[in-house]
Structures are given as structure tokens and as C-alpha cells.
């Protein structure tokens, strides 16, 4: 069975500092990895995804994520945090082996950017 | 495009009542899913549909029914509401069956069962 772990319930970072939100995964075959963001009282919005190719993926709002196959990780990063980045972030994984693959989400990490 | 829409935004039910959560998308997406979001548990898949007339169970299907009579609509029915079904419910759609496809989420329905 596939799984996603987001080891931190909350990450606090000062505005202007770099941020990292961690994600590790377990899946059969090649992983397809996603990051979504949820602002208060809103649905999830797509940020970025890794399918294949370059291990560094760039997405919306200046976010990027680094795929590390040996460590089975897909950490979300941003060089300089904004207060408006404060939200709940979900990592998700889909397997690539056969048929319609359901998505497995992590439990989410709350990012708090402090002015 | 309106994207994925959900109604109602909020609902309070009494134990044993039934209701239908509505979901519609105007992007002509084949795949639609229902998730529930609970604190500390992330999103869990309830039911999904790979096209009109085809539905299947997710990881937490008990107490819920779905149907997909059109590409656009994917309603979720609570047959006899229980307090354990208090949650935030999200509908999502995906353009196709590829594992690489992005999901588009609705704004959610916050359900409280008393």
C-alpha cells in the first residue's frame, strides 16, 4: 500500500527566511508526487508535481520541491517566505503501476509565517 | 469556467437524517472523487467515479452512496447520518485517468451531525 508521511504538524518561519516543508513517501513503482495548498475555509489548490525528469520542480507562487529517490522524499521549499504563504500544505502520491491509481494524501503541515 | 462547485457550504443534521451533498464540474473531466477531511487524518477517499455510470469505493465508503448519471454531476448521499460523519467534505475532478493528472478541488461542505 502506498503512504505519505509529513512529519511536522506545524512549521514556523520568519518572513523573508527560507522555508522547507517535509514529505516522504512509499509507493510501488515510480512515484508521481504532488503538493497542494489549502487556505482557510477553501478547497485544496495545486502547487506543483513531479512526474519524471529534473529532480527540482518549480511551481506556483515561487514554490519548488526536490525529489530525492534514494531518500524517498519530496520536500517543498521556498527561498523567501511571505506572510501570505501561511496555510495548510498537503503532500500526495500516486503510483504508476497499472490502472487508475488513487491518490494518497499526507495529514498536512500547517505553515505559519511570522511577520 | 466555474471549476468544481459544491453545495451547500454548511449543513447541520440530526442523527439518522439523510441528505445529499452536491458536486458539479464544468471542465468535462472524466474522473471525480469525494474526500473527507478530518483533523490529523488528512484527506481520505470515500468514493470515486471514472466516468458517467461508473463508480467505485474508496477507503472509507461506509454510510455513503454515490451515483454518476452525467459527466458534470457527482452527488454524495448520506443515508442515515451519524456523528462520526461530522467532517469537511471535498469533491475533486481530474481530466483523465493518467496518474500524472492534477486534481481540482471544490470549496468544500462543512457538515455537522448532532
Short mmCIF file of N, CA and C in Angstrom, two decimals, chain B residues 33-111:
data_model
loop_
_atom_site.label_atom_id
_atom_site.label_comp_id
_atom_site.label_asym_id
_atom_site.label_seq_id
_atom_site.Cartn_x
_atom_site.Cartn_y
_atom_site.Cartn_z
N UNK B 33 -14.05 12.55 -7.58
CA UNK B 33 -13.83 11.87 -6.30
C UNK B 33 -14.46 12.66 -5.17
N UNK B 34 -14.79 11.94 -4.10
CA UNK B 34 -15.23 12.56 -2.85
C UNK B 34 -14.24 12.19 -1.76
N UNK B 35 -13.82 13.22 -1.00
CA UNK B 35 -12.93 13.03 0.13
C UNK B 35 -13.59 13.63 1.37
N UNK B 36 -13.18 13.11 2.51
CA UNK B 36 -13.49 13.78 3.76
C UNK B 36 -12.18 14.18 4.43
N UNK B 37 -12.22 15.33 5.09
CA UNK B 37 -11.03 15.85 5.75
C UNK B 37 -11.31 15.96 7.23
N UNK B 38 -10.50 15.27 8.00
CA UNK B 38 -10.63 15.27 9.46
C UNK B 38 -9.29 15.66 10.06
N UNK B 39 -9.30 16.37 11.17
CA UNK B 39 -8.05 16.82 11.80
C UNK B 39 -7.12 15.65 12.07
N UNK B 40 -5.86 15.80 11.70
CA UNK B 40 -4.86 14.78 11.97
C UNK B 40 -4.94 13.57 11.07
N UNK B 41 -5.86 13.59 10.10
CA UNK B 41 -6.02 12.42 9.23
C UNK B 41 -5.90 12.77 7.76
N UNK B 42 -5.70 14.00 7.43
CA UNK B 42 -5.58 14.37 6.03
C UNK B 42 -6.87 14.16 5.28
N UNK B 43 -6.76 13.86 4.00
CA UNK B 43 -7.92 13.59 3.17
C UNK B 43 -8.04 12.09 2.93
N UNK B 44 -9.24 11.60 3.10
CA UNK B 44 -9.49 10.17 2.85
C UNK B 44 -10.55 10.02 1.78
N UNK B 45 -10.29 9.11 0.87
CA UNK B 45 -11.16 8.92 -0.28
C UNK B 45 -12.40 8.12 0.12
N UNK B 46 -13.58 8.66 -0.24
CA UNK B 46 -14.83 7.99 0.09
C UNK B 46 -15.30 7.14 -1.09
N UNK B 47 -15.55 7.79 -2.21
CA UNK B 47 -15.95 7.14 -3.45
C UNK B 47 -15.34 7.89 -4.61
N UNK B 48 -15.24 7.21 -5.74
CA UNK B 48 -14.79 7.90 -6.92
C UNK B 48 -15.50 7.35 -8.15
N UNK B 49 -15.39 8.10 -9.23
CA UNK B 49 -16.04 7.72 -10.48
C UNK B 49 -15.07 7.96 -11.64
N UNK B 50 -15.00 6.97 -12.53
CA UNK B 50 -14.10 7.09 -13.67
C UNK B 50 -14.84 7.50 -14.93
N UNK B 51 -16.13 7.78 -14.79
CA UNK B 51 -16.93 8.24 -15.91
C UNK B 51 -18.40 8.07 -15.60
N UNK B 52 -19.24 8.64 -16.44
CA UNK B 52 -20.68 8.54 -16.23
C UNK B 52 -21.11 7.08 -16.16
N UNK B 53 -21.85 6.77 -15.12
CA UNK B 53 -22.36 5.41 -14.93
C UNK B 53 -21.42 4.47 -14.22
N UNK B 54 -20.22 4.93 -13.86
CA UNK B 54 -19.21 4.06 -13.25
C UNK B 54 -18.72 4.68 -11.95
N UNK B 55 -18.92 3.94 -10.85
CA UNK B 55 -18.43 4.42 -9.57
C UNK B 55 -17.74 3.27 -8.83
N UNK B 56 -16.94 3.63 -7.85
CA UNK B 56 -16.24 2.62 -7.06
C UNK B 56 -15.96 3.18 -5.68
N UNK B 57 -15.66 2.25 -4.76
CA UNK B 57 -15.44 2.64 -3.37
C UNK B 57 -14.00 3.07 -3.14
N UNK B 58 -13.85 4.02 -2.23
CA UNK B 58 -12.54 4.41 -1.76
C UNK B 58 -12.21 3.70 -0.47
N UNK B 59 -11.48 4.37 0.41
CA UNK B 59 -11.04 3.72 1.64
C UNK B 59 -12.05 3.84 2.79
N UNK B 60 -12.99 4.78 2.71
CA UNK B 60 -13.98 4.95 3.79
C UNK B 60 -15.39 5.10 3.22
N UNK B 61 -15.93 4.10 2.55
CA UNK B 61 -17.21 4.25 1.85
C UNK B 61 -18.46 4.02 2.69
N UNK B 62 -18.31 3.42 3.87
CA UNK B 62 -19.48 3.02 4.64
C UNK B 62 -20.32 4.21 5.07
N UNK B 63 -21.63 4.12 4.80
CA UNK B 63 -22.56 5.17 5.18
C UNK B 63 -22.79 6.19 4.09
N UNK B 64 -22.14 5.99 2.94
CA UNK B 64 -22.24 6.93 1.82
C UNK B 64 -22.60 6.18 0.54
N UNK B 65 -23.41 6.85 -0.29
CA UNK B 65 -23.69 6.34 -1.62
C UNK B 65 -23.39 7.42 -2.66
N UNK B 66 -23.03 6.99 -3.86
CA UNK B 66 -22.82 7.93 -4.95
C UNK B 66 -23.46 7.39 -6.21
N UNK B 67 -23.65 8.28 -7.15
CA UNK B 67 -24.09 7.92 -8.49
C UNK B 67 -23.48 8.93 -9.46
N UNK B 68 -23.39 8.56 -10.71
CA UNK B 68 -22.82 9.46 -11.72
C UNK B 68 -23.64 9.29 -13.00
N UNK B 69 -24.73 10.02 -13.07
CA UNK B 69 -25.60 9.90 -14.24
C UNK B 69 -25.13 10.80 -15.39
N UNK B 70 -24.37 11.83 -15.08
CA UNK B 70 -23.83 12.71 -16.11
C UNK B 70 -22.35 12.95 -15.85
N UNK B 71 -21.63 13.43 -16.83
CA UNK B 71 -20.22 13.76 -16.63
C UNK B 71 -20.05 14.88 -15.62
N UNK B 72 -21.01 15.81 -15.58
CA UNK B 72 -20.87 17.00 -14.78
C UNK B 72 -21.11 16.81 -13.29
N UNK B 73 -22.02 15.92 -12.94
CA UNK B 73 -22.51 15.86 -11.55
C UNK B 73 -22.10 14.57 -10.84
N UNK B 74 -21.78 14.72 -9.56
CA UNK B 74 -21.36 13.56 -8.77
C UNK B 74 -21.84 13.77 -7.33
N UNK B 75 -23.11 13.53 -7.05
CA UNK B 75 -23.65 13.77 -5.70
C UNK B 75 -23.25 12.67 -4.71
N UNK B 76 -23.10 13.07 -3.47
CA UNK B 76 -22.77 12.15 -2.37
C UNK B 76 -23.95 12.11 -1.42
N UNK B 77 -24.46 10.91 -1.17
CA UNK B 77 -25.63 10.76 -0.31
C UNK B 77 -25.24 10.14 1.02
N UNK B 78 -25.68 10.79 2.09
CA UNK B 78 -25.57 10.21 3.42
C UNK B 78 -26.91 9.55 3.72
N UNK B 79 -26.89 8.27 3.98
CA UNK B 79 -28.12 7.51 4.08
C UNK B 79 -28.80 7.72 5.43
N UNK B 80 -28.02 7.67 6.49
CA UNK B 80 -28.53 7.86 7.85
C UNK B 80 -27.38 8.47 8.63
N UNK B 81 -27.40 9.77 8.77
CA UNK B 81 -26.24 10.48 9.30
C UNK B 81 -25.90 10.06 10.72
N UNK B 82 -24.59 9.99 10.99
CA UNK B 82 -24.08 9.66 12.32
C UNK B 82 -23.06 10.72 12.73
N UNK B 83 -22.89 10.94 14.03
CA UNK B 83 -21.91 11.94 14.49
C UNK B 83 -20.51 11.71 13.92
N UNK B 84 -20.16 10.45 13.64
CA UNK B 84 -18.84 10.15 13.08
C UNK B 84 -18.67 10.70 11.66
N UNK B 85 -19.75 11.13 11.06
CA UNK B 85 -19.68 11.70 9.72
C UNK B 85 -19.52 13.23 9.74
N UNK B 86 -19.41 13.77 10.94
CA UNK B 86 -19.06 15.19 11.05
C UNK B 86 -17.68 15.40 10.46
N UNK B 87 -17.59 16.25 9.46
CA UNK B 87 -16.34 16.39 8.72
C UNK B 87 -16.48 17.52 7.71
N UNK B 88 -15.40 17.77 7.01
CA UNK B 88 -15.45 18.65 5.85
C UNK B 88 -15.30 17.77 4.62
N UNK B 89 -16.20 17.93 3.68
CA UNK B 89 -16.24 17.08 2.50
C UNK B 89 -15.80 17.86 1.27
N UNK B 90 -14.88 17.26 0.52
CA UNK B 90 -14.39 17.88 -0.70
C UNK B 90 -14.66 16.98 -1.89
N UNK B 91 -15.11 17.60 -2.95
CA UNK B 91 -15.24 16.95 -4.23
C UNK B 91 -14.07 17.38 -5.11
N UNK B 92 -13.57 16.48 -5.92
CA UNK B 92 -12.45 16.81 -6.80
C UNK B 92 -12.67 16.17 -8.16
N UNK B 93 -12.11 16.78 -9.17
CA UNK B 93 -12.19 16.20 -10.51
C UNK B 93 -10.82 16.19 -11.16
N UNK B 94 -10.64 15.27 -12.08
CA UNK B 94 -9.38 15.10 -12.82
C UNK B 94 -9.72 14.89 -14.28
N UNK B 95 -8.90 15.44 -15.14
CA UNK B 95 -9.24 15.43 -16.56
C UNK B 95 -9.29 14.03 -17.14
N UNK B 96 -8.40 13.15 -16.66
CA UNK B 96 -8.36 11.83 -17.26
C UNK B 96 -7.85 10.80 -16.29
N UNK B 97 -7.45 9.67 -16.81
CA UNK B 97 -7.07 8.55 -15.94
C UNK B 97 -5.57 8.46 -15.69
N UNK B 98 -4.80 9.39 -16.26
CA UNK B 98 -3.37 9.29 -16.05
C UNK B 98 -3.00 9.62 -14.61
N UNK B 99 -2.05 8.90 -14.09
CA UNK B 99 -1.62 9.16 -12.72
C UNK B 99 -0.97 10.52 -12.57
N UNK B 100 -0.59 11.11 -13.69
CA UNK B 100 0.07 12.41 -13.64
C UNK B 100 -0.91 13.57 -13.61
N UNK B 101 -2.18 13.28 -13.77
CA UNK B 101 -3.16 14.36 -13.85
C UNK B 101 -3.39 15.03 -12.51
N UNK B 102 -3.55 16.34 -12.54
CA UNK B 102 -3.79 17.14 -11.36
C UNK B 102 -5.26 17.07 -10.97
N UNK B 103 -5.53 17.11 -9.68
CA UNK B 103 -6.92 17.18 -9.21
C UNK B 103 -7.32 18.63 -8.96
N UNK B 104 -8.57 18.92 -9.26
CA UNK B 104 -9.15 20.23 -9.00
C UNK B 104 -10.22 20.04 -7.93
N UNK B 105 -10.12 20.83 -6.87
CA UNK B 105 -10.99 20.65 -5.73
C UNK B 105 -12.07 21.73 -5.66
N UNK B 106 -13.23 21.33 -5.15
CA UNK B 106 -14.26 22.28 -4.81
C UNK B 106 -13.97 22.95 -3.49
N UNK B 107 -14.80 23.93 -3.09
CA UNK B 107 -14.54 24.70 -1.86
C UNK B 107 -14.90 23.96 -0.58
N UNK B 108 -15.61 22.84 -0.69
CA UNK B 108 -15.90 22.05 0.49
C UNK B 108 -17.29 22.29 1.08
N UNK B 109 -17.78 21.27 1.79
CA UNK B 109 -19.01 21.35 2.57
C UNK B 109 -18.68 20.95 3.99
N UNK B 110 -18.97 21.85 4.91
CA UNK B 110 -18.72 21.56 6.33
C UNK B 110 -19.99 20.99 6.93
N UNK B 111 -19.94 19.71 7.33
CA UNK B 111 -21.11 19.00 7.83
C UNK B 111 -20.96 18.70 9.31
#
